[in-house]
Structures are given as structure tokens and as C-alpha cells.
């Protein structure tokens, strides 16, 4: 059994760190393990302009521990009024990497998202022109569509027509959860990729109802059936370079999760790479982890691979029941109080 695993420093291509006082609690978890992270812009108000992104990036950098190298990769939140000039400004900024499409009402802080994708056609054309990727939250929001079918329906109704209308637009289908999404990406050309989270590779929808209602297993898109998890795992470990790591770690205060109307989001950043090591090992595919975590993302984004490396050691440890989250809140992580097999060498929690 392998005791130690050295990898090129990985990146997290889908991450929520929020803003304000909580940054100092969550950013170090990511910065210790990952060289870069794509920072989701669904703040309140959302991060919509280059100016917003410059200031948000600065606040994130202030929360990075001394001596740690970490580069937040900023993303603009698309609204109906996004223009081609917004994209040209983003491309010139050197700090904005991508644009995020939240269909209005699909998830946390998506109220000012896009109400009809055709409203941002000018921006999409400019993105296609400058090579800036569109990151999609791929769920339709129609009330008559079953919550478990929203991703599959998005592929047919929105994604396929859009990639046909913009044949060179780069698209990252974020946090895919279904066999249909994996198949769509496998059958698409090189400009289409997907991220996969810890929770969608590790759990199926039974985990939401295991012995009672489990709010810490609730995220969007919601967990799906086992056959979908198996299809995602097969895709992640297939060696296809268009699948890569994106935790979608999405912290919410404990009280907002354990509530009569709980928020969607699962916190995994504290062991972002360790969870994937466990998942790939259980699938007998540890040899595929480095490409998924460290090579495929930069290749798609046209960025260099990180130069440093990290080492994971097989040293089971107990995940804390909660972490500090701002001045008065707690943050409950995935698998709180349970054991994780891999530990990051030299981490603060060692
Ligand atoms: O579970 C989720 N949480 N899914 C999302 O799309 C958003 C995220 C959040 O910001 O909390
Ligand atoms: Zn997300």
C-alpha cells in the first residue's frame, strides 16, 4: 500500500471563499494545498466588474498566510446587461480569467443572474473572440422541472444550442452531477471541459436522507443516484484531460445550514486534495490523480503548471466537528468528526 504521494501542486478550478471576516478562516485552507483557485463571484452584491474583481482579489490575498504562494483567479458574474466591452476590459485586466453564468434563481446569490442566455450574446461573442471561458452553473430553473432533472434538461435546452451558436466558445461545465453531463463532455470537442466536486464523486443522493435529513450533504446541483456517481467517477479516472478538479467548496454558517430552509453548499476546502486522493485510491486510480488535480486545469485555461509540489502521507486523522467562521459563527465541514486517510505533509493542522 502506498504510504506517501507527491504531486505537482494542484489547483482548485471552482471555489467559494465569500468575503469579509470569514476570508481569514477559509482562504488559508485552500492556499496551503492549492497554487491557484478560480474564485466564484456570487457575492452580495456580485463581483461584476474588473474593479470589483481587483478589490476582491486584494482582500483574498490579505487572508493568505505569510510565506504561502497563492494566486486567486478572478471571475466576473454575468448579468443580462453584460456587454462586449465588459469582456474586452476583463481580458485586458490580466486578473480576470473567466465569466460565470448563473441562470437567475438557480442557486445561492443568483437572483441577479442571467434570465435568458440570448441576453448576453454580445458578451459571449466577445469571449469567443478573446478566448475567455464561460463557466456554467448548468441547471434550468423552470418550476415544472424536477430538481433531479435540472442539469440534464440544461444540456438539451441551453448548453447544446449555445455551443452550436458559438462554435469556438470555451466552456467549463461546472460541478457536473449526471451521466448525461459526463457523456456530453466526452462527446464534445476540446474547448468543452468540466469540473467535478468531492461530494459528487463520493456520495449519492441517499446521503441527504441517511437516518434523517442531513443538511450538510445538501448542495446544488443536488446529489444524484448512484449510477450517476459511478459515471462521474469513471470519467474523472478515465484520463480524459477535459475533466479536472473543482471542489465547489461553499461555506455557510452552521445556523444557515441547520435551518428550516437551509442553504446549499458543502465545505471541503480544508482537505480539498486529501478527499480526492481517497476517492481516486478507492477507485484504484491513484495514478490518474495528478493529471486531474494538477495538469488538466492549467492546460484548458492555457496557464503553466505549478512548479512546486505537495506531499500527502497516509496518516489517518479525525476531521474537526467545526471550524471558526468569522467572529461569531461556526462552519461544519464535510464528514465532520470522521476519519480521513490522507494528510497533507507540513499542513497547519498537522
Ligand atoms: O451548493 C452550492 N453552493 N451550489 C452553488 O451553486 C452555489 C454554492 C454557494 O455559493 O453556496
Ligand atoms: Zn459553486
PDB file of C-alpha atoms and ligand atoms in Angstrom, residues 14 16 18 40 42 100 102 106-109 137 139 175 199-200 218-222 248-252 257 263-266, ligand 1:
ATOM      1  CA  UNK A  14     -14.146  26.129  -8.640  1.00  0.00           C
ATOM      2  CA  UNK A  16     -16.303  29.928  -2.962  1.00  0.00           C
ATOM      3  CA  UNK A  18     -17.142  34.551   0.466  1.00  0.00           C
ATOM      4  CA  UNK A  40     -16.682  32.278  -7.679  1.00  0.00           C
ATOM      5  CA  UNK A  42     -21.627  35.128  -6.291  1.00  0.00           C
ATOM      6  CA  UNK A 100     -19.672  32.773 -14.679  1.00  0.00           C
ATOM      7  CA  UNK A 102     -25.721  31.635 -13.149  1.00  0.00           C
ATOM      8  CA  UNK A 106     -30.593  28.617  -9.838  1.00  0.00           C
ATOM      9  CA  UNK A 107     -28.615  28.813  -6.597  1.00  0.00           C
ATOM     10  CA  UNK A 108     -27.085  30.932  -3.799  1.00  0.00           C
ATOM     11  CA  UNK A 109     -26.970  34.638  -4.752  1.00  0.00           C
ATOM     12  CA  UNK A 137     -23.929  26.553 -13.498  1.00  0.00           C
ATOM     13  CA  UNK A 139     -29.331  23.839 -14.283  1.00  0.00           C
ATOM     14  CA  UNK A 175     -19.663  20.696 -10.866  1.00  0.00           C
ATOM     15  CA  UNK A 199     -19.200  15.352  -2.902  1.00  0.00           C
ATOM     16  CA  UNK A 200     -20.487  14.289  -6.315  1.00  0.00           C
ATOM     17  CA  UNK A 218     -27.183  19.478   0.575  1.00  0.00           C
ATOM     18  CA  UNK A 219     -25.639  21.347  -2.327  1.00  0.00           C
ATOM     19  CA  UNK A 220     -26.637  22.453  -5.821  1.00  0.00           C
ATOM     20  CA  UNK A 221     -26.798  20.765  -8.185  1.00  0.00           C
ATOM     21  CA  UNK A 222     -28.191  18.286  -5.665  1.00  0.00           C
ATOM     22  CA  UNK A 248     -17.092  23.875  -5.194  1.00  0.00           C
ATOM     23  CA  UNK A 249     -16.288  24.206  -1.510  1.00  0.00           C
ATOM     24  CA  UNK A 250     -19.100  26.532  -0.413  1.00  0.00           C
ATOM     25  CA  UNK A 251     -19.004  27.602   3.240  1.00  0.00           C
ATOM     26  CA  UNK A 252     -22.153  28.709   5.040  1.00  0.00           C
ATOM     27  CA  UNK A 257     -27.271  25.083   7.083  1.00  0.00           C
ATOM     28  CA  UNK A 263     -28.531  26.954   2.334  1.00  0.00           C
ATOM     29  CA  UNK A 264     -26.958  24.842  -0.419  1.00  0.00           C
ATOM     30  CA  UNK A 265     -23.229  24.269  -0.149  1.00  0.00           C
ATOM     31  CA  UNK A 266     -20.705  21.791   1.278  1.00  0.00           C
TER      32      UNK A 266
HETATM   33  O1  LIG B   1     -24.223  24.186  -3.342  1.00  0.00           O
HETATM   34  C1  LIG B   1     -23.920  25.246  -3.872  1.00  0.00           C
HETATM   35  N1  LIG B   1     -23.445  26.295  -3.148  1.00  0.00           N
HETATM   36  N2  LIG B   1     -24.086  25.380  -5.190  1.00  0.00           N
HETATM   37  C2  LIG B   1     -23.916  26.546  -5.795  1.00  0.00           C
HETATM   38  O2  LIG B   1     -24.110  26.604  -6.982  1.00  0.00           O
HETATM   39  C3  LIG B   1     -23.565  27.764  -5.029  1.00  0.00           C
HETATM   40  C4  LIG B   1     -22.914  27.433  -3.786  1.00  0.00           C
HETATM   41  C5  LIG B   1     -22.865  28.591  -2.832  1.00  0.00           C
HETATM   42  O3  LIG B   1     -22.460  29.682  -3.216  1.00  0.00           O
HETATM   43  O4  LIG B   1     -23.200  28.396  -1.656  1.00  0.00           O
END
